[in-house]
mmCIF file of C-alpha atoms and ligand atoms in Angstrom:
data_model
loop_
_atom_site.group_PDB
_atom_site.id
_atom_site.type_symbol
_atom_site.label_atom_id
_atom_site.label_comp_id
_atom_site.label_asym_id
_atom_site.label_seq_id
_atom_site.Cartn_x
_atom_site.Cartn_y
_atom_site.Cartn_z
ATOM 1 C CA THR A 1109 115.201 119.631 84.894
ATOM 2 C CA ARG A 1110 113.373 117.582 82.546
ATOM 3 C CA VAL A 1111 116.847 116.396 80.754
ATOM 4 C CA ARG A 1112 117.046 114.095 83.834
ATOM 5 C CA VAL A 1113 114.083 111.796 83.541
ATOM 6 C CA MET A 1114 114.347 112.000 79.748
ATOM 7 C CA GLU A 1115 117.719 110.708 78.324
ATOM 8 C CA LEU A 1116 117.961 111.404 74.540
ATOM 9 C CA GLU A 1117 120.889 109.698 72.420
ATOM 10 C CA GLU A 1118 121.102 110.158 68.236
ATOM 11 C CA SER A 1119 121.672 106.378 67.152
ATOM 12 C CA PRO A 1120 123.597 105.184 70.474
ATOM 13 C CA ASN A 1121 126.729 103.778 70.497
ATOM 14 C CA VAL A 1122 125.989 100.160 71.163
ATOM 15 C CA SER A 1123 126.179 97.327 68.568
ATOM 16 C CA PHE A 1124 125.023 94.218 68.651
ATOM 17 C CA ASP A 1125 128.427 92.174 68.946
ATOM 18 C CA MET A 1126 128.582 94.203 72.417
ATOM 19 C CA ILE A 1127 125.662 91.855 73.596
ATOM 20 C CA GLY A 1128 126.026 88.148 74.842
ATOM 21 C CA GLY A 1129 123.876 85.887 74.416
ATOM 22 C CA LEU A 1130 119.946 86.768 73.823
ATOM 23 C CA ARG A 1131 120.088 85.829 70.126
ATOM 24 C CA ASN A 1132 116.647 85.030 69.805
ATOM 25 C CA GLU A 1133 115.511 88.069 72.083
ATOM 26 C CA ILE A 1134 117.593 90.888 69.689
ATOM 27 C CA GLU A 1135 115.696 89.223 66.630
ATOM 28 C CA GLU A 1136 112.253 89.557 68.062
ATOM 29 C CA VAL A 1137 113.054 93.074 68.839
ATOM 30 C CA ARG A 1138 114.602 93.934 65.384
ATOM 31 C CA GLU A 1139 111.507 92.621 64.073
ATOM 32 C CA ALA A 1140 108.872 94.732 66.333
ATOM 33 C CA VAL A 1141 111.320 97.557 66.373
ATOM 34 C CA GLU A 1142 113.587 98.127 63.738
ATOM 35 C CA TYR A 1143 112.399 96.631 60.735
ATOM 36 C CA PRO A 1144 108.979 98.838 60.777
ATOM 37 C CA LEU A 1145 111.271 101.791 60.727
ATOM 38 C CA THR A 1146 113.679 100.534 57.999
ATOM 39 C CA ARG A 1147 111.867 98.298 55.940
ATOM 40 C CA PRO A 1148 108.380 99.813 56.552
ATOM 41 C CA GLU A 1149 107.374 98.939 52.742
ATOM 42 C CA VAL A 1150 107.713 94.988 53.776
ATOM 43 C CA PHE A 1151 104.584 95.304 56.334
ATOM 44 C CA GLU A 1152 103.027 97.225 53.441
ATOM 45 C CA LYS A 1153 103.330 94.533 51.359
ATOM 46 C CA ILE A 1154 102.470 91.555 52.935
ATOM 47 C CA GLY A 1155 99.360 93.790 55.082
ATOM 48 C CA VAL A 1156 100.171 93.182 58.530
ATOM 49 C CA GLU A 1157 100.876 95.561 61.441
ATOM 50 C CA PRO A 1158 103.612 95.629 63.355
ATOM 51 C CA PRO A 1159 103.358 95.466 67.102
ATOM 52 C CA LYS A 1160 102.535 98.785 68.645
ATOM 53 C CA GLY A 1161 104.615 98.258 71.549
ATOM 54 C CA ILE A 1162 107.098 95.408 73.102
ATOM 55 C CA LEU A 1163 107.710 95.033 76.513
ATOM 56 C CA LEU A 1164 111.057 93.199 77.692
ATOM 57 C CA PHE A 1165 110.828 91.898 81.474
ATOM 58 C CA GLY A 1166 113.350 90.190 83.621
ATOM 59 C CA PRO A 1167 116.151 90.949 86.106
ATOM 60 C CA PRO A 1168 117.746 94.096 86.389
ATOM 61 C CA GLY A 1169 121.191 94.244 84.544
ATOM 62 C CA THR A 1170 120.476 91.745 81.971
ATOM 63 C CA GLY A 1171 120.832 93.497 78.728
ATOM 64 C CA LYS A 1172 117.258 95.048 78.074
ATOM 65 C CA THR A 1173 118.578 98.893 77.833
ATOM 66 C CA MET A 1174 121.450 97.415 75.694
ATOM 67 C CA ILE A 1175 119.370 95.455 73.025
ATOM 68 C CA ALA A 1176 117.080 98.632 72.884
ATOM 69 C CA LYS A 1177 120.100 101.047 71.981
ATOM 70 C CA ALA A 1178 121.610 98.307 69.614
ATOM 71 C CA VAL A 1179 118.313 98.535 67.684
ATOM 72 C CA ALA A 1180 117.820 102.500 67.760
ATOM 73 C CA ASN A 1181 121.787 102.381 66.426
ATOM 74 C CA ARG A 1182 120.840 100.087 63.757
ATOM 75 C CA ALA A 1183 117.661 101.908 62.970
ATOM 76 C CA ASN A 1184 119.563 105.170 62.974
ATOM 77 C CA ALA A 1185 116.854 106.114 65.437
ATOM 78 C CA THR A 1186 116.923 108.931 68.456
ATOM 79 C CA PHE A 1187 117.002 106.624 71.632
ATOM 80 C CA ILE A 1188 115.016 108.546 74.141
ATOM 81 C CA ARG A 1189 114.887 106.829 77.483
ATOM 82 C CA MET A 1190 112.702 107.740 80.279
ATOM 83 C CA SER A 1191 112.609 106.309 84.053
ATOM 84 C CA GLY A 1192 109.258 105.524 85.280
ATOM 85 C CA SER A 1193 110.453 105.165 89.056
ATOM 86 C CA GLU A 1194 112.541 109.174 88.573
ATOM 87 C CA LEU A 1195 109.203 110.177 86.859
ATOM 88 C CA VAL A 1196 107.151 108.925 89.865
ATOM 89 C CA HIS A 1197 109.430 110.025 92.231
ATOM 90 C CA LYS A 1198 111.226 113.269 91.112
ATOM 91 C CA PHE A 1199 108.401 114.745 88.880
ATOM 92 C CA ILE A 1200 105.178 114.983 91.328
ATOM 93 C CA GLY A 1201 102.235 116.802 89.856
ATOM 94 C CA GLU A 1202 104.200 116.780 86.402
ATOM 95 C CA GLY A 1203 103.970 113.160 85.521
ATOM 96 C CA ALA A 1204 101.130 113.448 83.008
ATOM 97 C CA GLN A 1205 103.025 116.443 81.382
ATOM 98 C CA MET A 1206 106.280 114.733 80.880
ATOM 99 C CA VAL A 1207 104.600 111.835 79.506
ATOM 100 C CA ARG A 1208 103.079 114.260 76.366
ATOM 101 C CA ASP A 1209 106.348 115.746 76.198
ATOM 102 C CA LEU A 1210 107.999 112.480 75.604
ATOM 103 C CA PHE A 1211 105.829 111.484 72.792
ATOM 104 C CA LEU A 1212 105.799 115.102 71.507
ATOM 105 C CA LEU A 1213 109.279 114.802 71.194
ATOM 106 C CA ALA A 1214 109.552 111.291 69.888
ATOM 107 C CA ARG A 1215 107.833 113.059 67.157
ATOM 108 C CA GLU A 1216 110.018 115.636 66.751
ATOM 109 C CA ARG A 1217 112.865 113.690 66.620
ATOM 110 C CA SER A 1218 111.695 110.841 64.625
ATOM 111 C CA PRO A 1219 112.507 107.879 63.420
ATOM 112 C CA SER A 1220 112.672 107.322 67.355
ATOM 113 C CA ILE A 1221 112.531 104.575 69.956
ATOM 114 C CA VAL A 1222 111.246 105.461 73.151
ATOM 115 C CA PHE A 1223 112.070 103.149 75.847
ATOM 116 C CA ILE A 1224 110.296 103.538 79.416
ATOM 117 C CA ASP A 1225 112.604 102.019 81.795
ATOM 118 C CA GLU A 1226 111.131 100.712 85.113
ATOM 119 C CA ILE A 1227 107.283 100.894 83.850
ATOM 120 C CA ASP A 1228 105.908 99.246 87.057
ATOM 121 C CA SER A 1229 106.640 102.390 88.647
ATOM 122 C CA ILE A 1230 103.791 104.175 86.648
ATOM 123 C CA GLY A 1231 101.967 100.799 85.479
ATOM 124 C CA SER A 1232 101.586 98.989 88.567
ATOM 125 C CA MET A 1233 97.958 97.514 89.895
ATOM 126 C CA ARG A 1234 98.642 97.961 93.106
ATOM 127 C CA THR A 1235 100.231 101.021 94.340
ATOM 128 C CA GLN A 1236 102.687 100.375 96.801
ATOM 129 C CA ASP A 1237 102.672 102.982 99.449
ATOM 130 C CA GLY A 1238 98.954 104.244 99.299
ATOM 131 C CA THR A 1239 100.079 107.757 99.583
ATOM 132 C CA SER A 1240 99.041 110.881 97.703
ATOM 133 C CA GLY A 1241 101.363 109.314 94.652
ATOM 134 C CA SER A 1242 98.633 107.140 93.608
ATOM 135 C CA ALA A 1243 96.312 109.432 91.829
ATOM 136 C CA GLU A 1244 98.948 111.245 90.710
ATOM 137 C CA VAL A 1245 100.358 107.835 89.131
ATOM 138 C CA GLN A 1246 97.148 106.931 87.546
ATOM 139 C CA ARG A 1247 96.939 110.194 85.532
ATOM 140 C CA THR A 1248 100.477 109.647 84.168
ATOM 141 C CA LEU A 1249 99.497 106.089 83.403
ATOM 142 C CA MET A 1250 96.179 107.464 81.841
ATOM 143 C CA GLN A 1251 98.421 109.562 79.865
ATOM 144 C CA LEU A 1252 100.686 107.226 78.295
ATOM 145 C CA LEU A 1253 97.746 104.726 77.515
ATOM 146 C CA ALA A 1254 96.096 107.847 75.587
ATOM 147 C CA GLU A 1255 99.529 108.524 74.048
ATOM 148 C CA MET A 1256 99.817 104.772 72.663
ATOM 149 C CA ASP A 1257 96.276 104.748 71.640
ATOM 150 C CA GLY A 1258 96.726 107.791 69.679
ATOM 151 C CA PHE A 1259 99.640 106.803 67.325
ATOM 152 C CA ASP A 1260 99.729 104.601 64.447
ATOM 153 C CA ASN A 1261 101.727 101.305 64.302
ATOM 154 C CA ARG A 1262 103.336 102.273 60.900
ATOM 155 C CA GLY A 1263 104.647 105.502 61.925
ATOM 156 C CA ASN A 1264 108.423 106.130 62.542
ATOM 157 C CA VAL A 1265 108.326 105.947 66.203
ATOM 158 C CA ARG A 1266 108.577 102.933 67.903
ATOM 159 C CA ILE A 1267 107.787 102.185 71.596
ATOM 160 C CA MET A 1268 109.436 99.827 74.151
ATOM 161 C CA ALA A 1269 109.431 99.441 78.003
ATOM 162 C CA ALA A 1270 111.268 97.093 80.371
ATOM 163 C CA THR A 1271 110.398 95.752 83.738
ATOM 164 C CA ASN A 1272 111.483 93.404 86.341
ATOM 165 C CA ARG A 1273 107.885 92.345 87.710
ATOM 166 C CA VAL A 1274 105.849 91.734 84.592
ATOM 167 C CA ASP A 1275 103.371 90.092 86.956
ATOM 168 C CA MET A 1276 102.638 93.569 88.772
ATOM 169 C CA LEU A 1277 101.400 95.119 85.465
ATOM 170 C CA ASP A 1278 98.329 97.127 85.354
ATOM 171 C CA PRO A 1279 96.709 94.249 82.157
ATOM 172 C CA ALA A 1280 95.260 97.826 80.544
ATOM 173 C CA LEU A 1281 98.999 98.213 79.646
ATOM 174 C CA LEU A 1282 99.258 94.560 77.928
ATOM 175 C CA ARG A 1283 95.902 95.005 75.929
ATOM 176 C CA PRO A 1284 96.145 94.497 72.043
ATOM 177 C CA GLY A 1285 97.316 97.939 70.487
ATOM 178 C CA ARG A 1286 99.256 98.941 73.344
ATOM 179 C CA PHE A 1287 102.662 96.589 75.010
ATOM 180 C CA ASP A 1288 101.069 93.509 72.867
ATOM 181 C CA ARG A 1289 104.595 91.746 72.858
ATOM 182 C CA ILE A 1290 106.079 90.419 75.832
ATOM 183 C CA LEU A 1291 109.680 89.166 75.705
ATOM 184 C CA GLU A 1292 111.418 87.714 78.738
ATOM 185 C CA VAL A 1293 115.269 88.432 79.206
ATOM 186 C CA SER A 1294 116.543 85.896 81.475
ATOM 187 C CA LEU A 1295 119.705 85.495 83.098
ATOM 188 C CA PRO A 1296 122.624 84.131 81.036
ATOM 189 C CA ASP A 1297 122.866 80.690 80.602
ATOM 190 C CA GLU A 1298 126.344 78.974 80.467
ATOM 191 C CA THR A 1299 127.123 80.056 76.746
ATOM 192 C CA ALA A 1300 126.054 83.588 77.131
ATOM 193 C CA ARG A 1301 128.027 83.687 79.989
ATOM 194 C CA SER A 1302 131.221 82.915 78.166
ATOM 195 C CA ASP A 1303 130.378 85.319 75.067
ATOM 196 C CA ILE A 1304 129.636 88.330 78.062
ATOM 197 C CA LEU A 1305 132.791 87.170 79.834
ATOM 198 C CA LYS A 1306 134.454 87.390 76.569
ATOM 199 C CA ILE A 1307 133.147 90.516 75.947
ATOM 200 C CA HIS A 1308 134.127 92.524 78.508
ATOM 201 C CA SER A 1309 137.674 91.091 78.918
ATOM 202 C CA SER A 1310 138.531 91.701 75.234
ATOM 203 C CA ARG A 1311 140.340 94.728 75.696
ATOM 204 C CA MET A 1312 142.003 93.467 79.128
ATOM 205 C CA ASN A 1313 145.362 92.061 79.013
ATOM 206 C CA ILE A 1314 144.498 88.330 80.316
ATOM 207 C CA LYS A 1315 146.876 85.292 81.076
ATOM 208 C CA ASP A 1316 145.806 81.726 81.805
ATOM 209 C CA VAL A 1317 142.304 82.065 82.254
ATOM 210 C CA SER A 1318 139.948 79.467 81.607
ATOM 211 C CA ILE A 1319 136.989 81.576 80.914
ATOM 212 C CA GLU A 1320 135.240 77.997 81.006
ATOM 213 C CA LYS A 1321 136.035 77.822 84.584
ATOM 214 C CA LEU A 1322 134.689 81.379 85.095
ATOM 215 C CA VAL A 1323 131.380 80.337 83.587
ATOM 216 C CA SER A 1324 130.970 77.444 86.064
ATOM 217 C CA LEU A 1325 131.701 79.909 88.813
ATOM 218 C CA THR A 1326 129.146 82.392 87.852
ATOM 219 C CA GLU A 1327 126.009 80.748 87.746
ATOM 220 C CA ASN A 1328 123.176 82.813 88.212
ATOM 221 C CA MET A 1329 124.991 86.255 87.341
ATOM 222 C CA THR A 1330 123.706 88.883 85.239
ATOM 223 C CA GLY A 1331 125.528 90.368 82.584
ATOM 224 C CA ALA A 1332 125.951 93.343 84.746
ATOM 225 C CA GLU A 1333 127.790 91.693 87.288
ATOM 226 C CA LEU A 1334 129.752 89.641 84.839
ATOM 227 C CA GLN A 1335 130.512 93.204 83.719
ATOM 228 C CA SER A 1336 131.778 94.289 86.933
ATOM 229 C CA ILE A 1337 133.588 91.021 87.648
ATOM 230 C CA CYS A 1338 136.065 91.488 84.504
ATOM 231 C CA ARG A 1339 136.299 95.121 85.675
ATOM 232 C CA GLU A 1340 137.192 94.574 89.339
ATOM 233 C CA ALA A 1341 139.722 91.491 88.041
ATOM 234 C CA GLY A 1342 141.266 94.465 86.022
ATOM 235 C CA MET A 1343 141.229 96.830 88.947
ATOM 236 C CA ASN A 1344 143.191 94.281 91.263
ATOM 237 C CA ALA A 1345 145.981 93.626 88.759
ATOM 238 C CA VAL A 1346 146.326 97.259 88.811
ATOM 239 C CA ARG A 1347 146.603 97.433 92.312
ATOM 240 C CA ASN A 1348 148.891 94.724 92.435
ATOM 241 C CA ASN A 1349 151.041 96.342 89.596
ATOM 242 C CA ALA A 1350 150.597 93.530 87.466
ATOM 243 C CA ASP A 1351 151.587 93.039 84.015
ATOM 244 C CA TYR A 1352 148.483 91.109 83.470
ATOM 245 C CA VAL A 1353 145.493 89.966 84.737
ATOM 246 C CA THR A 1354 145.150 86.333 86.484
ATOM 247 C CA PHE A 1355 142.479 83.747 86.939
ATOM 248 C CA ASP A 1356 143.206 84.510 90.885
ATOM 249 C CA ASP A 1357 142.475 88.157 90.240
ATOM 250 C CA PHE A 1358 138.852 87.184 88.582
ATOM 251 C CA ILE A 1359 138.696 84.691 91.492
ATOM 252 C CA TYR A 1360 139.193 87.777 94.123
ATOM 253 C CA SER A 1361 136.663 89.862 92.243
ATOM 254 C CA ILE A 1362 133.871 86.846 91.960
ATOM 255 C CA ASP A 1363 134.031 86.961 95.450
ATOM 256 C CA LYS A 1364 133.817 90.505 96.021
ATOM 257 C CA VAL A 1365 130.918 91.006 93.485
ATOM 258 C CA THR A 1366 129.224 87.896 95.117
ATOM 259 C CA LYS A 1367 129.401 89.320 98.420
ATOM 260 C CA LYS A 1368 128.096 92.868 97.335
ATOM 261 C CA THR A 1369 125.196 91.800 95.497
ATOM 262 C CA GLY A 1370 124.555 89.111 97.811
ATOM 263 C CA SER A 1371 120.926 87.353 97.945
ATOM 264 C CA SER A 1372 119.652 89.848 95.509
ATOM 265 C CA ASP A 1373 119.956 86.848 92.559
ATOM 266 C CA ILE A 1374 117.535 84.847 94.994
ATOM 267 C CA MET A 1375 114.958 86.943 94.357
ATOM 268 C CA TYR A 1376 114.579 86.589 90.617
ATOM 269 C CA MET A 1377 115.104 82.899 90.696
HETATM 270 P P1 ATP B 377 117.782 97.476 84.225
HETATM 271 O O1 ATP B 377 116.628 96.260 84.235
HETATM 272 O O2 ATP B 377 118.541 97.544 85.454
HETATM 273 O O3 ATP B 377 117.696 98.575 83.548
HETATM 274 P P2 ATP B 377 118.779 96.408 82.099
HETATM 275 O O4 ATP B 377 118.232 94.726 81.972
HETATM 276 O O5 ATP B 377 118.366 97.300 80.792
HETATM 277 O O6 ATP B 377 119.117 96.434 83.613
HETATM 278 P P3 ATP B 377 121.551 96.646 81.012
HETATM 279 O O7 ATP B 377 121.483 98.401 81.303
HETATM 280 O O8 ATP B 377 121.202 96.436 79.493
HETATM 281 O O9 ATP B 377 120.266 96.025 81.948
HETATM 282 O O10 ATP B 377 123.191 96.282 81.339
HETATM 283 C C1 ATP B 377 123.955 97.154 82.348
HETATM 284 C C2 ATP B 377 125.077 96.831 82.136
HETATM 285 O O11 ATP B 377 125.280 94.943 82.277
HETATM 286 C C3 ATP B 377 125.650 97.073 80.404
HETATM 287 O O12 ATP B 377 125.675 98.079 80.483
HETATM 288 C C4 ATP B 377 126.624 95.905 80.278
HETATM 289 O O13 ATP B 377 127.432 96.656 80.411
HETATM 290 C C5 ATP B 377 126.179 94.597 81.156
HETATM 291 N N1 ATP B 377 125.479 93.553 80.446
HETATM 292 C C6 ATP B 377 124.142 93.168 80.686
HETATM 293 N N2 ATP B 377 123.727 92.183 79.933
HETATM 294 C C7 ATP B 377 124.781 92.069 78.948
HETATM 295 C C8 ATP B 377 124.661 91.100 77.872
HETATM 296 N N3 ATP B 377 124.166 90.242 77.549
HETATM 297 N N4 ATP B 377 125.633 91.324 77.250
HETATM 298 C C9 ATP B 377 127.266 92.087 77.568
HETATM 299 N N5 ATP B 377 126.807 92.988 78.685
HETATM 300 C C10 ATP B 377 125.448 92.616 79.384
#
């Protein structure tokens, strides 16, 4: 059952060119996570400690997991993802042990990158429901802090975390020596949307589709939504037995994705 809460991939199959926009963010993560694994001697020579943990925050579906996987790929590292919310909801009573296992596994499979998704589920200041879960959640968080304090910045395990709500996090997590680098991953701007649309339509047979117009029709959309727009446009062409994906297919899919996600983007603006 543990497999479900921890997902392990050797050198995941995501590369930087599959990510649209986010160039500065990628560079920051490389500095904090990849270079300490691939060029530890540089840090040694200069005499600087790499940050221990880096926290990515921003709306869901903006590429946080992708960045972490691409960095693991570049560093030839094992990528170990744990979902904070699954941990809390599915492993009641086992949270602290799971965190211990996570770090044990990370050391065993090093070089490795631990990616804790939805860290707010275990590291939130206020507990949302005040049920018996909260003492347990507190123990899980304590274990995470202990694990982070207990290992060395120069080692070959790097820690990343992601959240949509950095404002809710327990300040204990953000202290020096823990997640002391915080990086915002925001909604894609026009150039990034154009890149993302091109990436996700690159293998599609498209005809007379103005990416520029699509960019202006997709303001405030996330990378995940743009991906699903491309897929839905393609599906529509399949449905119509067409030879190409047309601009109208995209208009249809933008409409469909907009309706489905509804007001969700308003929450993050
Ligand atoms: P969550 O907080 O929900 O885990 P996330 O920020 O980690 O979201 P990802 O899992 O990285 O988001 O993105 C989901 C999918 O959306 C990706 O697999 C990819 O197909 C697409 N996507 C998101 N952002 C981008 C981007 N910047 N460039 C290309 N594709 C993207």
